[in-house]
Short mmCIF file of C-alpha atoms in Angstrom, two decimals:
data_model
loop_
_atom_site.label_atom_id
_atom_site.label_comp_id
_atom_site.label_asym_id
_atom_site.label_seq_id
_atom_site.Cartn_x
_atom_site.Cartn_y
_atom_site.Cartn_z
CA MET F 858 3.55 -16.85 -5.97
CA THR F 859 7.03 -16.76 -4.86
CA ASP F 860 8.03 -19.72 -2.58
CA ASN F 861 11.88 -19.67 -2.55
CA VAL F 862 14.28 -17.16 -1.52
CA ASP F 863 16.96 -15.74 -4.23
CA HIS F 864 19.80 -14.39 -2.11
CA ARG F 865 20.89 -12.23 -5.31
CA ILE F 866 17.69 -10.14 -4.78
CA SER F 867 16.86 -7.56 -2.02
CA PRO F 868 14.88 -9.50 0.59
CA SER F 869 12.68 -6.39 0.91
CA LEU F 870 11.05 -7.21 -2.27
CA HIS F 871 9.98 -10.75 -1.34
CA PRO F 872 6.26 -11.11 -1.21
CA GLU F 873 6.21 -13.05 2.08
CA ASN F 874 7.04 -9.59 3.91
CA VAL F 875 3.41 -8.68 3.27
CA LYS F 876 2.45 -11.28 5.95
CA SER F 877 4.43 -9.28 8.65
CA ILE F 878 2.12 -6.21 7.90
CA ASP F 879 0.35 -5.24 11.12
CA GLY F 880 -3.21 -6.19 10.95
CA PHE F 881 -2.52 -9.35 8.43
CA ASP F 882 -4.48 -12.32 9.33
CA GLU F 883 -6.76 -14.78 7.71
CA GLN F 884 -9.79 -12.20 7.47
CA THR F 885 -7.51 -9.57 5.97
CA ALA F 886 -5.35 -11.70 3.77
CA PRO F 887 -7.79 -11.59 0.67
CA TYR F 888 -7.62 -7.77 0.89
CA LEU F 889 -3.74 -7.82 0.87
CA ALA F 890 -3.37 -10.42 -2.00
CA PRO F 891 -2.94 -7.76 -4.60
CA THR F 892 -0.18 -6.39 -2.66
CA MET F 893 1.44 -9.84 -2.35
CA THR F 894 1.11 -10.26 -6.20
CA ALA F 895 2.66 -7.02 -6.88
CA PHE F 896 5.70 -7.87 -4.94
CA SER F 897 5.70 -11.33 -6.37
CA THR F 898 5.85 -9.74 -9.98
CA ALA F 899 8.64 -7.55 -8.80
CA TYR F 900 10.65 -10.46 -7.26
CA GLU F 901 10.24 -12.78 -10.21
CA GLY F 902 10.76 -10.14 -12.70
CA VAL F 903 14.20 -9.52 -11.27
CA ARG F 904 14.89 -13.15 -11.00
CA ALA F 905 14.08 -13.56 -14.77
CA VAL F 906 16.40 -10.86 -15.56
CA LEU F 907 19.28 -12.53 -13.65
CA ALA F 908 18.52 -15.68 -15.75
CA ALA F 909 18.54 -13.66 -18.71
CA LYS F 910 21.97 -12.04 -17.97
CA GLU F 911 23.29 -15.74 -17.41
CA ALA F 912 21.94 -16.88 -20.70
CA ALA F 913 23.49 -13.71 -22.26
CA ALA F 914 26.92 -14.34 -20.87
CA ALA F 915 26.77 -17.89 -22.22
CA ASN F 916 26.15 -16.72 -25.91
CA PRO F 917 29.48 -16.79 -27.64
CA THR F 918 28.47 -14.28 -30.34
CA TRP F 919 27.91 -11.38 -27.92
CA ASN F 920 30.51 -9.27 -26.26
CA GLU F 921 29.97 -7.62 -22.78
CA ALA F 922 28.12 -4.47 -24.43
CA GLN F 923 25.66 -6.78 -26.29
CA GLN F 924 25.01 -8.72 -23.29
CA ILE F 925 24.07 -5.41 -21.41
CA ILE F 926 21.95 -4.10 -24.18
CA HIS F 927 20.02 -7.28 -24.67
CA THR F 928 19.45 -7.88 -21.05
CA ASP F 929 18.46 -4.40 -20.49
CA ASP F 930 15.85 -4.62 -23.11
CA PHE F 931 14.46 -7.47 -21.33
CA ALA F 932 14.56 -5.85 -17.98
CA GLN F 933 12.80 -2.96 -19.37
CA LYS F 934 9.67 -4.89 -20.25
CA HIS F 935 9.65 -6.48 -16.91
CA LEU F 936 9.94 -3.08 -15.23
CA ALA F 937 6.97 -1.74 -17.20
CA ARG F 938 4.90 -4.71 -15.94
CA ILE F 939 6.12 -4.34 -12.44
CA THR F 940 5.65 -0.60 -12.05
CA LYS F 941 2.13 -0.76 -13.41
CA SER F 942 1.40 -3.62 -10.82
CA PHE F 943 2.58 -1.36 -7.86
CA ASP F 944 0.88 1.73 -9.18
CA VAL F 945 -2.49 -0.07 -9.72
CA THR F 946 -2.29 -1.83 -6.40
CA ARG F 947 -1.40 1.22 -4.56
CA SER F 948 -4.27 3.26 -6.16
CA ASN F 949 -6.81 0.64 -5.24
CA LEU F 950 -5.63 0.50 -1.79
CA ASP F 951 -5.73 4.22 -1.48
CA LYS F 952 -9.53 4.17 -2.67
CA ALA F 953 -10.45 1.28 -0.19
CA ILE F 954 -8.71 3.13 2.59
CA VAL F 955 -10.82 6.25 1.94
CA ALA F 956 -13.95 4.22 1.73
CA LEU F 957 -13.07 2.50 4.98
CA GLU F 958 -12.20 5.92 6.71
CA GLN F 959 -15.50 7.01 5.64
CA GLN F 960 -17.46 4.09 7.30
CA LEU F 961 -15.46 4.55 10.60
CA THR F 962 -16.42 8.23 10.72
CA THR F 963 -20.12 7.94 9.73
CA PRO F 964 -22.22 9.99 12.38
CA ILE F 965 -24.09 7.64 14.87
CA GLU F 966 -27.76 7.54 14.87
CA SER F 967 -29.64 8.08 18.16
CA LYS F 968 -31.33 5.03 19.58
CA ALA F 969 -33.28 6.86 22.19
CA ALA F 970 -36.63 9.02 22.19
CA ALA F 971 -35.88 12.58 21.38
CA SER F 972 -36.90 13.52 25.12
CA ILE F 973 -34.62 10.97 26.76
CA ALA F 974 -31.79 11.94 24.30
CA GLY F 975 -32.00 15.48 25.30
CA GLU F 976 -31.98 14.70 29.02
CA ILE F 977 -28.80 12.55 28.24
CA ARG F 978 -27.10 15.38 26.59
CA ALA F 979 -27.96 17.83 29.37
CA PHE F 980 -26.73 15.52 31.82
CA VAL F 981 -23.38 15.22 30.12
CA ARG F 982 -23.17 18.86 29.33
CA ASP F 983 -23.33 19.72 32.97
CA MET F 984 -20.60 17.63 34.10
CA PRO F 985 -17.08 19.02 34.66
CA THR F 986 -14.91 18.29 31.66
CA GLU F 987 -12.91 15.22 33.18
CA LYS F 988 -15.98 13.51 34.33
CA ARG F 989 -17.71 14.06 30.97
CA HIS F 990 -14.81 12.39 29.18
CA ALA F 991 -14.65 9.53 31.71
CA PHE F 992 -18.54 9.14 31.49
CA ILE F 993 -18.28 8.85 27.63
CA GLN F 994 -15.39 6.36 27.99
CA GLN F 995 -17.28 4.27 30.37
CA ALA F 996 -20.36 4.14 27.88
CA LEU F 997 -17.85 3.09 25.10
CA ASP F 998 -16.52 0.30 27.38
CA ALA F 999 -20.06 -0.75 28.20
CA ALA F 1000 -21.22 -0.50 24.59
CA ASP F 1001 -24.07 1.78 25.83
CA HIS F 1002 -25.34 2.65 22.46
CA VAL F 1003 -28.35 4.71 23.76
CA THR F 1004 -26.03 6.96 25.66
CA LEU F 1005 -23.58 7.05 22.82
CA GLY F 1006 -26.07 7.69 20.32
CA ALA F 1007 -27.49 10.67 22.30
CA VAL F 1008 -24.12 12.14 22.96
CA LEU F 1009 -22.43 11.32 19.72
CA GLY F 1010 -25.37 11.38 17.25
CA SER F 1011 -26.15 15.25 17.66
CA PRO F 1012 -24.27 18.40 17.24
CA PRO F 1013 -21.16 18.19 19.87
CA TYR F 1014 -22.05 21.56 21.62
CA LEU F 1015 -25.22 20.02 22.91
CA SER F 1016 -23.19 17.63 25.01
CA GLY F 1017 -20.50 20.18 26.10
CA LEU F 1018 -17.96 18.69 23.54
CA ASP F 1019 -15.94 20.13 20.56
CA ALA F 1020 -16.00 18.68 17.04
CA ASN F 1021 -12.44 17.20 17.53
CA PHE F 1022 -13.39 15.19 20.63
CA GLN F 1023 -16.68 14.02 19.33
CA ALA F 1024 -14.93 12.86 16.02
CA VAL F 1025 -12.48 10.75 18.08
CA TYR F 1026 -15.21 9.06 20.09
CA VAL F 1027 -17.21 8.39 17.13
CA ARG F 1028 -14.19 6.77 15.55
CA HIS F 1029 -13.68 4.74 18.78
CA TYR F 1030 -17.38 3.69 18.76
CA HIS F 1031 -17.22 2.36 15.02
CA GLU F 1032 -13.95 0.64 15.65
CA ARG F 1033 -15.48 -1.23 18.94
CA ASN F 1034 -18.52 -2.23 16.93
CA SER F 1035 -16.87 -3.06 13.59
CA PRO F 1036 -13.49 -4.48 14.56
CA GLU F 1037 -13.10 -6.23 11.27
CA LEU F 1038 -13.19 -2.96 9.35
CA ALA F 1039 -10.79 -1.41 11.80
CA GLN F 1040 -8.41 -4.43 11.22
CA ARG F 1041 -8.70 -4.27 7.46
CA LEU F 1042 -8.00 -0.51 7.36
CA LYS F 1043 -4.89 -1.11 9.49
CA ALA F 1044 -3.70 -3.86 7.28
CA MET F 1045 -4.48 -1.84 4.03
CA LYS F 1046 -2.49 1.17 5.43
CA GLY F 1047 0.37 -1.13 6.16
CA ALA F 1048 0.17 -2.44 2.62
CA LYS F 1049 0.12 1.06 1.05
CA GLN F 1050 3.12 2.02 3.14
CA MET F 1051 5.05 -1.03 2.35
CA ILE F 1052 4.72 -0.31 -1.56
CA GLU F 1053 5.59 3.38 -0.96
CA GLU F 1054 8.90 2.48 0.83
CA ARG F 1055 9.93 -0.62 -0.99
CA ALA F 1056 8.61 -0.45 -4.65
CA GLY F 1057 11.45 1.75 -5.71
CA LEU F 1058 14.12 -0.80 -4.72
CA VAL F 1059 13.05 -2.70 -7.82
CA PHE F 1060 15.15 -0.28 -9.92
CA GLU F 1061 18.26 -0.64 -8.06
CA SER F 1062 17.63 -4.68 -8.22
CA MET F 1063 17.15 -4.48 -11.94
CA ALA F 1064 20.43 -2.47 -12.53
CA ARG F 1065 22.44 -5.01 -10.59
CA ALA F 1066 20.50 -8.04 -12.61
CA VAL F 1067 21.54 -6.16 -15.65
CA GLY F 1068 25.01 -5.70 -14.64
CA ALA F 1069 25.01 -1.93 -15.45
CA PRO F 1070 23.05 1.33 -14.41
CA PRO F 1071 20.45 2.41 -16.71
CA HIS F 1072 22.47 5.28 -18.26
CA LYS F 1073 25.23 2.96 -19.36
CA ALA F 1074 22.92 0.61 -21.01
CA LYS F 1075 21.35 3.63 -22.88
CA ALA F 1076 24.65 4.96 -23.82
CA LEU F 1077 25.67 1.60 -25.23
CA ARG F 1078 22.43 1.33 -27.00
CA GLU F 1079 22.66 4.72 -28.52
CA ALA F 1080 26.25 3.95 -29.89
CA LYS F 1081 25.23 0.54 -31.27
CA THR F 1082 22.40 2.45 -33.14
CA ALA F 1083 24.80 5.25 -34.43
CA ALA F 1084 27.28 2.50 -35.62
CA GLU F 1085 24.78 0.56 -37.35
CA GLN F 1086 23.96 3.65 -39.41
CA ALA F 1087 27.26 3.16 -41.25
CA PHE F 1088 25.98 -0.18 -42.77
CA VAL F 1089 22.67 1.08 -44.03
CA LEU F 1090 22.66 1.03 -47.78
CA LYS F 1091 21.82 4.51 -49.03
CA ASP F 1092 21.12 5.93 -52.42
CA ILE F 1093 24.06 7.95 -53.26
CA GLY F 1094 22.46 9.45 -56.52
CA GLN F 1095 23.77 9.63 -59.91
#
């Protein structure tokens, strides 16, 4: 893992930034470790290319074009590893986020007898809208599982709710009863966002490390290949 800062590399790629994600703590750190590793791979990859550029410049047999070509070849190998790391990490985060969202929106099971649950729903349904929502919020604050199970564990219209409001209350219920899942979801969403916003910076950082943009390195490589064809021994026939 990257420990020291290299001021030649974009600070946005430093893996320590992962620790600033909202929701990062001792409990969520293991779930964000792959994200930190992905950024470390990017940061150290750029550092390795910078070192290669310095080594190329010290080679007395290579002119500037040769230095760029060889350094870019090395950079492309690192880029392949870095982009794969970011892609895999983002994909895994996406799958984990979907799974957590499902857990936090799972319908609630009623804990009251059917007759009592029915009376609770009727009681809530007959309330004015404002009082109804206040009553459900009080039940959430008091962790009244019997009331919440009766109201949120059945079709919303039975309690005078619409589907959207019920979904919001179900989400709040799960977040209050499984705060570690809510925290993990928040952290994972932050990690995914960080990858989406910053992973692309590695291309610019690599170009600076190589000392030339990709199109220039490509043009130099093609010119080199074309020139070398003149030195290929060919069968000129009889």
